[in-house]
Tab-separated table of N, CA and C in Angstrom:
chain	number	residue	atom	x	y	z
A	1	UNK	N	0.657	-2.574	-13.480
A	1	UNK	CA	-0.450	-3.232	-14.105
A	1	UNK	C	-0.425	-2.987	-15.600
A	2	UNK	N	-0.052	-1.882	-16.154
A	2	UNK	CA	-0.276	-1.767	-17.570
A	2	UNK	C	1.386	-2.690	-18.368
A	3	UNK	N	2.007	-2.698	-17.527
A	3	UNK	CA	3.117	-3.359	-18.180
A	3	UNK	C	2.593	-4.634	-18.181
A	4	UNK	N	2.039	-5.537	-17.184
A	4	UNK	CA	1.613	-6.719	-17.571
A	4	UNK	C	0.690	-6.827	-18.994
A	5	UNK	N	-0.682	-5.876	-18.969
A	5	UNK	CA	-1.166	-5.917	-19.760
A	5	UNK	C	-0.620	-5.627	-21.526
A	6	UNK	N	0.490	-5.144	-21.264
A	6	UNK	CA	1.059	-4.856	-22.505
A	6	UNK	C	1.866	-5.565	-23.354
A	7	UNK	N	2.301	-6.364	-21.952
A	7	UNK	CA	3.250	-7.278	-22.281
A	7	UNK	C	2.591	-8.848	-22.903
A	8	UNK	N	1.155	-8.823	-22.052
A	8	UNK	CA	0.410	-9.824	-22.320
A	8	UNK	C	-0.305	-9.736	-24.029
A	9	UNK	N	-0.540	-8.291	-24.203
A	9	UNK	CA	-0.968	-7.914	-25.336
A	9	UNK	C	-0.068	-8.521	-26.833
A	10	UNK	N	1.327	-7.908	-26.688
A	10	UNK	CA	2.102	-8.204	-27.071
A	10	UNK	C	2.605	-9.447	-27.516
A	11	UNK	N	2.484	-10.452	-26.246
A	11	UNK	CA	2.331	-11.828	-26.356
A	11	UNK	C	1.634	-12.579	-27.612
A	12	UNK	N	0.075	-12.116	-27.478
A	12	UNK	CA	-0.776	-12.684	-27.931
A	12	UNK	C	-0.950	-12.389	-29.371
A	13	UNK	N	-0.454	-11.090	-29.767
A	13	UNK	CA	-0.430	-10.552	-30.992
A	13	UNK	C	0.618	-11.302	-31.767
A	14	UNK	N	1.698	-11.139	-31.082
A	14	UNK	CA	2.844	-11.829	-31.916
A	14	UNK	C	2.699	-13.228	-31.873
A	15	UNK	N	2.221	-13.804	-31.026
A	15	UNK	CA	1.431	-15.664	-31.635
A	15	UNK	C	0.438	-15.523	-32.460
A	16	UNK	N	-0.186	-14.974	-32.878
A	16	UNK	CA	-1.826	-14.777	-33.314
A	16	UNK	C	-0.427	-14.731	-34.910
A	17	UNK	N	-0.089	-13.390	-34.909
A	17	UNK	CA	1.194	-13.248	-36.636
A	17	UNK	C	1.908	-14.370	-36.698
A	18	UNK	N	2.485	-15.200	-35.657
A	18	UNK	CA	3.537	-15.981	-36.205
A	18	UNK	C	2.403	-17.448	-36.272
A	19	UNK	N	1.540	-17.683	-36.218
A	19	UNK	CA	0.971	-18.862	-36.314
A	19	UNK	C	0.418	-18.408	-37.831
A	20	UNK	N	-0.305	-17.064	-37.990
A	20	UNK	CA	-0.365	-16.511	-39.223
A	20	UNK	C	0.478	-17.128	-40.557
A	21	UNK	N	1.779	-16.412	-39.915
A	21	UNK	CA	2.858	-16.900	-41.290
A	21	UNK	C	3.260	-18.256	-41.143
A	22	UNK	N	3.323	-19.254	-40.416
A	22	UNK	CA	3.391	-20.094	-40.389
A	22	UNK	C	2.568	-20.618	-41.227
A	23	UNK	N	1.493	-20.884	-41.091
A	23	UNK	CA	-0.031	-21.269	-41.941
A	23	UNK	C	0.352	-20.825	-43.606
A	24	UNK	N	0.061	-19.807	-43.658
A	24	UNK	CA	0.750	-19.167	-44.710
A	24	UNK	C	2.387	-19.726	-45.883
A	25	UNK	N	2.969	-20.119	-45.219
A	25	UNK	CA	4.380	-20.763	-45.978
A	25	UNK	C	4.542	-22.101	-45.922
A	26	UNK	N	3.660	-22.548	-45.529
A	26	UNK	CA	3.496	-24.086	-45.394
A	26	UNK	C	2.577	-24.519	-46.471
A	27	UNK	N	3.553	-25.852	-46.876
A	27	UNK	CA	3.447	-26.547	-47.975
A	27	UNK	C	1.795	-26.827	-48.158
A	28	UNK	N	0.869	-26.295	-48.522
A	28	UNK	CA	-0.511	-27.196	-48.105
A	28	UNK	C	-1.440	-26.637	-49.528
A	29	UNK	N	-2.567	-27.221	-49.418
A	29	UNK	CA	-3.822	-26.913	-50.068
A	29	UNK	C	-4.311	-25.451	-49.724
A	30	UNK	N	-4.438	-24.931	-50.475
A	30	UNK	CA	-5.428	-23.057	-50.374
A	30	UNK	C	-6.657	-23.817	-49.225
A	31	UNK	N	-7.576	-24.387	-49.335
A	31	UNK	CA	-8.348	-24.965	-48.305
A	31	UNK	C	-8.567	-25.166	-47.309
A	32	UNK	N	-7.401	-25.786	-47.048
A	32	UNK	CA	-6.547	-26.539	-45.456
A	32	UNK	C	-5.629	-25.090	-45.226
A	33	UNK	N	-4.895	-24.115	-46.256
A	33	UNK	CA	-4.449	-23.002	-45.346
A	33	UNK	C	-5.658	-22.095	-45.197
A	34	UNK	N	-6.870	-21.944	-45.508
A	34	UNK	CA	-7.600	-21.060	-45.344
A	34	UNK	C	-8.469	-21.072	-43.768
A	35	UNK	N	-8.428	-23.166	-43.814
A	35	UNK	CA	-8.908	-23.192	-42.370
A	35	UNK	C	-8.409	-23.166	-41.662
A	36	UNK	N	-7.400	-23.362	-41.625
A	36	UNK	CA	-6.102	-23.339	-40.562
A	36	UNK	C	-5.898	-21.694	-39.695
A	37	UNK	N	-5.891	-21.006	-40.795
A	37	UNK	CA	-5.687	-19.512	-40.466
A	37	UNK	C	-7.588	-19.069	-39.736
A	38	UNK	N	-8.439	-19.661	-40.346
A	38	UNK	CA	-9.521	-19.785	-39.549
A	38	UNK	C	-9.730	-19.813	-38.128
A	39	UNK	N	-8.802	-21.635	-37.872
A	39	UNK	CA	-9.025	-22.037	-36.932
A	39	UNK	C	-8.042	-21.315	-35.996
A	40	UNK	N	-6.531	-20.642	-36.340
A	40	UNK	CA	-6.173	-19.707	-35.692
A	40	UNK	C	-6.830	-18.566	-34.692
A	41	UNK	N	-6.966	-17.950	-35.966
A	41	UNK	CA	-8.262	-16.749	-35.847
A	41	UNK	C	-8.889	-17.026	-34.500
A	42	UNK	N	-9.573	-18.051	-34.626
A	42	UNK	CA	-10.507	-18.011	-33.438
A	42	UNK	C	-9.686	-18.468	-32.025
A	43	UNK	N	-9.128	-19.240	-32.299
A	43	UNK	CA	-7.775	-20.015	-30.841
A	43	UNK	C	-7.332	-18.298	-30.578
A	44	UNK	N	-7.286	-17.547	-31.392
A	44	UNK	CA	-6.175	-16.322	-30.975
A	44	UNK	C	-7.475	-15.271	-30.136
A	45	UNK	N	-8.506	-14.979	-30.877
A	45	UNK	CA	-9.702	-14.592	-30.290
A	45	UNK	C	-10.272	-15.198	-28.768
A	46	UNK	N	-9.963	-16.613	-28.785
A	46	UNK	CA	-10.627	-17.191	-27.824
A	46	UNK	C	-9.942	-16.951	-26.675
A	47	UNK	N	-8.279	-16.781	-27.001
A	47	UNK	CA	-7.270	-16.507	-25.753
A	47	UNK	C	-7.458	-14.804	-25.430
A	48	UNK	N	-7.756	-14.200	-26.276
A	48	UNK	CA	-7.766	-12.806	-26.057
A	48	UNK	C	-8.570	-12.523	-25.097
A	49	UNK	N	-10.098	-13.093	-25.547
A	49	UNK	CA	-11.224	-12.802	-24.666
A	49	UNK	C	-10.918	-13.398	-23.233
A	50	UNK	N	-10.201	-14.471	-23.199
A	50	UNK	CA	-9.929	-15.341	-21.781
A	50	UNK	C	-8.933	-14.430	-21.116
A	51	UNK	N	-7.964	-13.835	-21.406
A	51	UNK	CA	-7.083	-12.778	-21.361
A	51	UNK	C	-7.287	-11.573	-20.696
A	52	UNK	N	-8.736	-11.155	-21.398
A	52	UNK	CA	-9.067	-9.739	-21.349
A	52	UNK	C	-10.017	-9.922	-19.847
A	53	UNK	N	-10.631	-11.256	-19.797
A	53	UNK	CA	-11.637	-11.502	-18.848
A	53	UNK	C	-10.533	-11.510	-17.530
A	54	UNK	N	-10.126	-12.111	-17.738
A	54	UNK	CA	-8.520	-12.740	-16.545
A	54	UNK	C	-7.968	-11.285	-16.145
A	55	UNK	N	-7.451	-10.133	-17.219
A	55	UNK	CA	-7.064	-9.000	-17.033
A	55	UNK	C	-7.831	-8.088	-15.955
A	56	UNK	N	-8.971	-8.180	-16.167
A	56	UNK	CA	-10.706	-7.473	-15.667
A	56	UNK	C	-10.885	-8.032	-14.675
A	57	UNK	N	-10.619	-9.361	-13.900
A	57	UNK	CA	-11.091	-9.756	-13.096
A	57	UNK	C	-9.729	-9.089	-12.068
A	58	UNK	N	-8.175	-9.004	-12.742
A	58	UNK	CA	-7.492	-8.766	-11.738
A	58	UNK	C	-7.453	-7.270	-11.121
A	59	UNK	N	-7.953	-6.549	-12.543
A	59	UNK	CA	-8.215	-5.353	-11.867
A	59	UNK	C	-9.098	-4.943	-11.006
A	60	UNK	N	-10.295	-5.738	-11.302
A	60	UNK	CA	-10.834	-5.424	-9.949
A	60	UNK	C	-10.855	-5.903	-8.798
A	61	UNK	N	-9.953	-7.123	-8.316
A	61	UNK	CA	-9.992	-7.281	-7.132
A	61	UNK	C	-8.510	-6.082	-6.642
A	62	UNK	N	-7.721	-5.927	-7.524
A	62	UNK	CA	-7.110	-4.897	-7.106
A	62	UNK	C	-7.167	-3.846	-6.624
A	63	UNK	N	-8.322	-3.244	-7.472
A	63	UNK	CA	-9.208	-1.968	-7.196
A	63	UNK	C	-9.792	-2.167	-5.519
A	64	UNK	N	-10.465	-3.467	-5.694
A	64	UNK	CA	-11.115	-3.775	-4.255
A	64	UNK	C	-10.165	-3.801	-3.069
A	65	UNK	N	-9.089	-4.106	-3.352
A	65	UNK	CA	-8.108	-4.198	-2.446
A	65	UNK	C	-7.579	-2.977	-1.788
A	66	UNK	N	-7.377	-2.476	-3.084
A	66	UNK	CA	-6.971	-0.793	-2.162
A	66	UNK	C	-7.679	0.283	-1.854
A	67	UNK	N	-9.016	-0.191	-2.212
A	67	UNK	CA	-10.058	0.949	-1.738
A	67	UNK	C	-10.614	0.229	-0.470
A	68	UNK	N	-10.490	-1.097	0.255
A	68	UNK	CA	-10.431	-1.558	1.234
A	68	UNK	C	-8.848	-1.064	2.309
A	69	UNK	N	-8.052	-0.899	1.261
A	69	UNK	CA	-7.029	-0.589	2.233
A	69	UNK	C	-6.977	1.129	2.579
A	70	UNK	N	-7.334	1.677	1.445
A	70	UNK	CA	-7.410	3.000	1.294
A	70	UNK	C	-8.072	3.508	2.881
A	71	UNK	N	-9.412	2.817	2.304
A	71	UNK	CA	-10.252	2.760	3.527
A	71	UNK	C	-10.682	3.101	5.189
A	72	UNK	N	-9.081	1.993	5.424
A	72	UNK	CA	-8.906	1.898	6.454
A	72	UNK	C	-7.986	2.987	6.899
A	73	UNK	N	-6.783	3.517	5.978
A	73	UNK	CA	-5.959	4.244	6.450
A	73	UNK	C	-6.719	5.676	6.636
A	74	UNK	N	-7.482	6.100	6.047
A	74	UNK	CA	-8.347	6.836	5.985
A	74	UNK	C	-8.961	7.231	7.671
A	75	UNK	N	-9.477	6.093	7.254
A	75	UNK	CA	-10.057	5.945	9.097
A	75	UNK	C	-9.191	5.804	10.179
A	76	UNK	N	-7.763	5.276	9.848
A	76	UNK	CA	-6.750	5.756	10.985
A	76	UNK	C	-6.282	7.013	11.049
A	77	UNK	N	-6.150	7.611	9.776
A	77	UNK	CA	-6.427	9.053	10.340
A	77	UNK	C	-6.817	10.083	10.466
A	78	UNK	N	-8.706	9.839	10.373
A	78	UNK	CA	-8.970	10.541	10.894
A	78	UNK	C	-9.364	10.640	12.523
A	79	UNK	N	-9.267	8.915	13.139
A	79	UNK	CA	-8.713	9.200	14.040
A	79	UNK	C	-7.539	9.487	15.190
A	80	UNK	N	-6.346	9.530	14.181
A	80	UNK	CA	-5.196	10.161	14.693
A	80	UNK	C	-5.622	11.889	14.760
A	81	UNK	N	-6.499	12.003	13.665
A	81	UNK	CA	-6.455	13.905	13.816
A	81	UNK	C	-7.239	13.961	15.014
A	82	UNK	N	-8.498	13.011	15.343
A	82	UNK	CA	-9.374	13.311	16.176
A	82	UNK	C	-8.865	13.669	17.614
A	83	UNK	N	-8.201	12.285	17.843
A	83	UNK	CA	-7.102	12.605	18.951
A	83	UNK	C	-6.322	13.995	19.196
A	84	UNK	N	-5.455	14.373	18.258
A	84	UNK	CA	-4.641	15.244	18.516
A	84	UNK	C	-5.287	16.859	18.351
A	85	UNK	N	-6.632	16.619	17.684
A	85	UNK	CA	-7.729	17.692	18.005
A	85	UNK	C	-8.013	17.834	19.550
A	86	UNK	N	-8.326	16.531	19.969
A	86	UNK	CA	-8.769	16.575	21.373
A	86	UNK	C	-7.524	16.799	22.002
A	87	UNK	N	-5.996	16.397	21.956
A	87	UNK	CA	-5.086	17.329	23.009
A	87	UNK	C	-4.782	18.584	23.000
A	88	UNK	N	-5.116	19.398	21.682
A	88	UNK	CA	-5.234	20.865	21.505
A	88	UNK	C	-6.242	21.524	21.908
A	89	UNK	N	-7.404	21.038	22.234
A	89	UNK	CA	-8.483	21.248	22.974
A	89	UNK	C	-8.232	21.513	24.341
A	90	UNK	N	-7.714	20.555	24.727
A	90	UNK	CA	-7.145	20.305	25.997
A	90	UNK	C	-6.644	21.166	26.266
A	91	UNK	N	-5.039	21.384	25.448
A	91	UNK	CA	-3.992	22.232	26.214
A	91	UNK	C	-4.813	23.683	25.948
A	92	UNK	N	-5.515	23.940	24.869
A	92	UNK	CA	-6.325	25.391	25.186
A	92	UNK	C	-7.152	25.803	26.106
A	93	UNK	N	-7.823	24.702	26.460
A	93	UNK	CA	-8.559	24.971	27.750
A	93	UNK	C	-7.826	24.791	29.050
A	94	UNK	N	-6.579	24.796	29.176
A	94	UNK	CA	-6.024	24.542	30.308
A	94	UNK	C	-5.003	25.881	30.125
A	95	UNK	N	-5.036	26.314	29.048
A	95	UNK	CA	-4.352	27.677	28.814
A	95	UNK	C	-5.090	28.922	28.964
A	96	UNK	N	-6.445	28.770	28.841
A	96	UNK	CA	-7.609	29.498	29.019
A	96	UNK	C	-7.745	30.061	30.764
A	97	UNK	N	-7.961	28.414	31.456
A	97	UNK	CA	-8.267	28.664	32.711
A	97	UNK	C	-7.040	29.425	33.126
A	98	UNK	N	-5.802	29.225	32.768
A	98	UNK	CA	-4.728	29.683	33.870
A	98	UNK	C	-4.784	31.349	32.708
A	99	UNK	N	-5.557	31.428	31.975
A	99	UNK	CA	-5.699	33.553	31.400
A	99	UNK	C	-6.850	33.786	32.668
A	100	UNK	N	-7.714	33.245	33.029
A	100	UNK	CA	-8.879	33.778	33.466
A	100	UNK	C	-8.281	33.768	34.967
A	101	UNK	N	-7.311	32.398	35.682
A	101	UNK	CA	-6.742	33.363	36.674
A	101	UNK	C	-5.847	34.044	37.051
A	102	UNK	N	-4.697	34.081	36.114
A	102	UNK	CA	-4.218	35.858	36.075
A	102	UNK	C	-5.150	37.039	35.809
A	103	UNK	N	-6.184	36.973	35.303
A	103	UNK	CA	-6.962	37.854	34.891
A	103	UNK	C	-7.736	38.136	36.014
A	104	UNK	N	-8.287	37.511	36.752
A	104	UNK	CA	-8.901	37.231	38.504
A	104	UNK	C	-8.162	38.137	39.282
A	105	UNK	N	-6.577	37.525	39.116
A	105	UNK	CA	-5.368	37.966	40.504
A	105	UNK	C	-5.442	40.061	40.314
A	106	UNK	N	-5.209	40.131	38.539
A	106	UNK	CA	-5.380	41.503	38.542
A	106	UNK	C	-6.297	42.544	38.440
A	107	UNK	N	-7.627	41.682	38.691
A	107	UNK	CA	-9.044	42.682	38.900
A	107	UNK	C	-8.811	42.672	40.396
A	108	UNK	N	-8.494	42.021	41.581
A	108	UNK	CA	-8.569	41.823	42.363
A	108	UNK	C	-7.526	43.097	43.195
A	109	UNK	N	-6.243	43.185	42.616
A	109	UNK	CA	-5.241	43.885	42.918
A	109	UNK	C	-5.599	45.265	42.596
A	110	UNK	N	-6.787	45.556	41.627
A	110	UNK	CA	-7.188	47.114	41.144
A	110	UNK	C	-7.870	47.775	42.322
């Protein structure tokens, strides 16, 4: 994401200068180059803000995307742990009963 944005940055800067010097070395009236670089100005502003809005909007459905995906994996595992909580449960209580009857066989034998 930041390489797009940088690259987009980049973009816009170096059109915004070269429409600059363009304006600038061209044959014209101080007047007509003053509005020109004006009317730049703002075309370069106007793409920025459209840019920056476009940028903002992708980050956040991005954001939305993986905190929806995040989400879910999240919730797969915590019920993968839940599960494998409950077969350790299991095998302890089935390790338990068979202590309590060896433990039976040799009160019995005393």
């Amino acid at each position: 994401m930041s390489d797009n944005s940088n690259t987009l940055l980049a973009v816009i800067v170096g059109s915004a200068i070269g429409a600059a010097l363009g304006v600038l070395y061209a044959p014209d009236k101080g007047e007509n180059t003053r509005r020109r670089i004006a009317e730049k100005a703002t075309e370069a502003k106007d793409s920025l803000a459209e840019n920056a809005i476009d940028l903002k909007d992708r980050v956040v459905n991005t954001v939305a995307t993986e905190k929806q995906s995040l989400d879910t994996r999240v919730e797969s595992l915590v019920s993968d742990v839940s599960y494998k909580a409950e077969d350790v449960i299991s095998t302890l209580e089935r390790k338990l009963s068979e202590l309590k009857a060896k433990n039976k066989k040799l009160q019995k034998t005393s």
